[in-house]
Amino acid sequence: MPQQMEGFFSTRLQDQFLYVNGIKNITSRNIQGISILKLTFFESTDMAEASAQVALQLNRAMTFFPPGALPPQVVRFDASSLPVGTLVFSSENRKLEEINDLAATRIRPLFSSVPGLTAPPPVGANIRTVVVNIDPTKLRSFNLTPDEVVASIAHNNVMSPSGNIRIGNVMEIATTNSLENSVQAFGDIPVKTNNASTVKLHDIGTIQDAADVTTGYALINGKRSIYMPIVKTPDASTWEVVQKLKSKLSEMQSLLPEDVHITYEFDQSVFVINSVKSVISEGVIGAILTALMILLFLRDWRSCIIVVITIPLAIFSAILCLKMVGQTINIMTLGGLALAIGILVDESTVTIENIHQHLEMGKNKRQAILDACEEIALPKLLILLSILAVFVPAILMTGVPRSMFLPLSLSVGFAMIASFLLSQSLVPVISNWILKAEMYQYAHGKKHAHAGISLSHEETMQVDTHLLHEEEEATKNDFFERIKLIFLVTLRKVIKKKKRNVSLYLLIIFLLTAVCFVWIGKDLLPKTNNGQYQVKLRLPDGTRLERTETMVLDVLRILDSITNKHVAISSAFVGMTPTNYATANLYVFNSGTHEASLQMQLDEHFKMDKDKFQETFRAAVHDRLPDVKVSFEPIELTEKIMSQGASTPIEVQVAGKDMLQIGDYANRLTEMLKNVSYMRDVQIKQPLSYPVIRMTLDRYKIAQMGLNLKDVSKSIAAFTSSSRYTEKNMWLDAKSAYTYQVQAQVPEYVMNSMKTLEEIPIRTGVILQDIASFHIDTTAGEYDRSGPRRFVTVSANLYKKDLKTGTDAVNKAISSLGPLPKGLVIDVLGTSQLLTETLDGLQNGLLLAIIVIFLLLAANYQSFRASLAVLCTIPAVLFGALAMLLLTGCTLNLQSYMGIIMSTGVSVANAILIVTNAEKLRIEYNNDVVRAATVSASIRLRPILMTSFAMIAGMIPMASGMGEAGDQTAPLGRAVIGGLVASTLAALFIIPQCYAWLQQKASIKSPSLLPEDMNKLNYEVSI
């Protein structure tokens, strides 16, 4: 009984595990014959020490287990310890138990030769067993009880140790035939001797080399089969593990008979490698488009080559650093590298342009390169630190989100650091080799260097000279100079009303951002559709295994009809996993024979939106099989990792002490959620009305008849289950060198009525009906516990709605239940809880990053006001990214959030050089802050447009959503593009006005306390 499993095992183990250091939470699931406890630890816990403590406490707890209980198995389970494929065994001739035995004894041991691969047991049949099928009629005719049959087997098949006999110079082994040497030999075991006649085992039943009691079936394409889930270790590469396993398939096949075939299905590595290829191709296309943009703006192929050379070198350097910190090449790290390509060129481009500018001053090439690199080093370092600071949210994440997005942040960070170092080392060297100084001599109307930096008096004079010629000799201006002049004229006009413009900008942009933030959907991850689906199918509690199997076959026919037979492969598990293979419940869990888990892979020719397919499937099943409950579950590897064991996006845990009270509130909540238009598959996960026959044994009658309750219980167990848990007995197969359980049982097809149950022989002339009464009732088929409380889970899926909207609806429904009784607790768990925690962490982290950037800038400029001017682009980034996501139908999720973070860093980088130039020009222009602001913005126009266009071009392939991982990475690219477009406009038009307003009363005296600096003109801190 589930209640007994909870009481004898789960609560006892829970009490013992509380002594283990670092325990965060203990949850348990208890069904008939199986208890599963999940121990969750705090992230800082030393897992090696924790594992040792768990083993120690387990040994102590086992002393309290009831007789016959199997020792528990401890499995180190990580969020990424999930199946990456399925090894399928099939045969036209052999029985399932035979195939199962071949998989367990010949193939599973070979898994140890594949690094990074764990070895879950096979699924689809029970373990090979010597089964003694008792005939109740014959048993009664010989006046035998089941317990006598079990005892005779135990007494005549005994494992006894061998000894030694020393005869002469030889020590010989002395052994007996206490173990039966074949399965058929069990038939000759004497059960009862009456004078001259002996009743043997074959007289009262049949002996078979078969399997333990059937509890479930695996169906591959509707046919009973055996499969093994392929699970990698957390630190292993999916692609490497699968490829090494595939290389072993031929060896595995050679170990099997000719008529048993082995194939690898539901290969998750295909999705992984296709996603990697997709991200790589997006990165390559993005790099090419970026290079074209650089060439368009620089108009010098030599300079373009220098800039582009740094891209692969920075990427390779980042990959090396990722390897050093234990990261692998995966979707997230490659996505980060693809994301960084656009901004990587900015470091080298700033260096190249400054070299051009110094060459125009008439310096020799080496001196110009040296001066340019020294001058730009500090501003570029400030830009680098500001970009790195925006990735603080990823570092502050915890749990699974941190594990997923820290690699992306590290890849961007390492690439940026490498790009900075290359721009200060390799770029100067190559520039000295291939740049031609004479190409950059100034002559208005001809090709010349662009004066984009003003960090010295000479550069200010150069900027003024260029601007004077562009205004006085406008007919000689090239395209960019004409654009620059139009921009300058426009800026001079609007800056006259800078206070009004900046105030309106801040008011409108904050208002629009708030509106977009409220309107936009919020999810944990973007929705993807790779053609794979997993669905849980439920019939009424307690439905027989055979009926559930029939239902699954009907569902497969429905699936064929709605897909027009475009199902590449289907895999279903019907019923419960055997208690011998309890760890299989980590990968496929059904609470009873009324449940089935179905996986399907639709072929590439079937095209249908994910939500539409799920809705069509639900409607078709409901129309043809109205008793079947459907619930879609995550199947894609990333979704499973992020769900952390939750089977649906919405999971509500109703916990308390009284199961009736818990069930009542769970049912009320279920009815409320069913009335929400976009809620689907709303149901209680646990079977709360499992049918049960309660046999009430009369202890007085048992005592009066000279019986004892223990023997009676054993006889009942042999008839309704088997003797494996009441009398352990093993048989050695000398051929395979494996031992197997020997058990007595009554065939399932015989125990098919109440009459058969009532007539179980207890002793000569005594049947069960004589000492027991019978009552048909219902009970909970699963008892789940978290800490001191039992709980029931209400689950639901969403139809065309984001997770945040669904979570809000659930919270509203919970609130409408009114005040909860004392001891009753309702929590929203699953990915809803993770979404709230992650988005809160990202928002707090982004705020912290802005504060860090502000302090960095304040330390550099010695002015809070100048630092504040730089940050004026951030609201535009938020609005632009959110608006782009809304326009393209995307949600605010972890991917799009990372895009917002990246575009925030780029916008700050653009703003830094505008303000840095403006501060220098303000001093040169004798505190003419308006002139300094407009000139600074005009000279940074081309570099800002070049960086923005280059990065936007680099993001177009990713934002297009093409390729295997397109749905997953598209929001990231779209958020970057939207944020860059808005921040570029803000940097060019708002930053100058904001700076001019904030710095209009600033002094040009130095704030330095050093005596030698007292007379220098420098910035003055102004608060």
Coordinates of N, CA and C in Angstrom, one line a residue, residues 40 110 166 335 362 667 973:
T40 N 17.3 17.6 -2.0 CA 17.8 18.8 -2.7 C 18.8 19.5 -1.7
L110 N 28.3 -3.2 -20.9 CA 29.2 -2.5 -21.9 C 29.1 -1.0 -21.8
R166 N 41.1 -32.2 2.4 CA 42.6 -32.3 2.1 C 42.9 -33.8 2.0
G335 N 26.2 30.7 -28.7 CA 25.3 31.9 -28.8 C 25.9 33.1 -28.3
G362 N 50.6 64.2 -39.3 CA 51.9 64.2 -39.9 C 53.0 63.5 -39.1
N667 N -9.4 19.9 -5.5 CA -10.5 19.8 -6.4 C -11.2 21.1 -6.7
G973 N 18.5 37.8 -30.5 CA 18.9 38.7 -31.6 C 17.9 39.9 -31.8

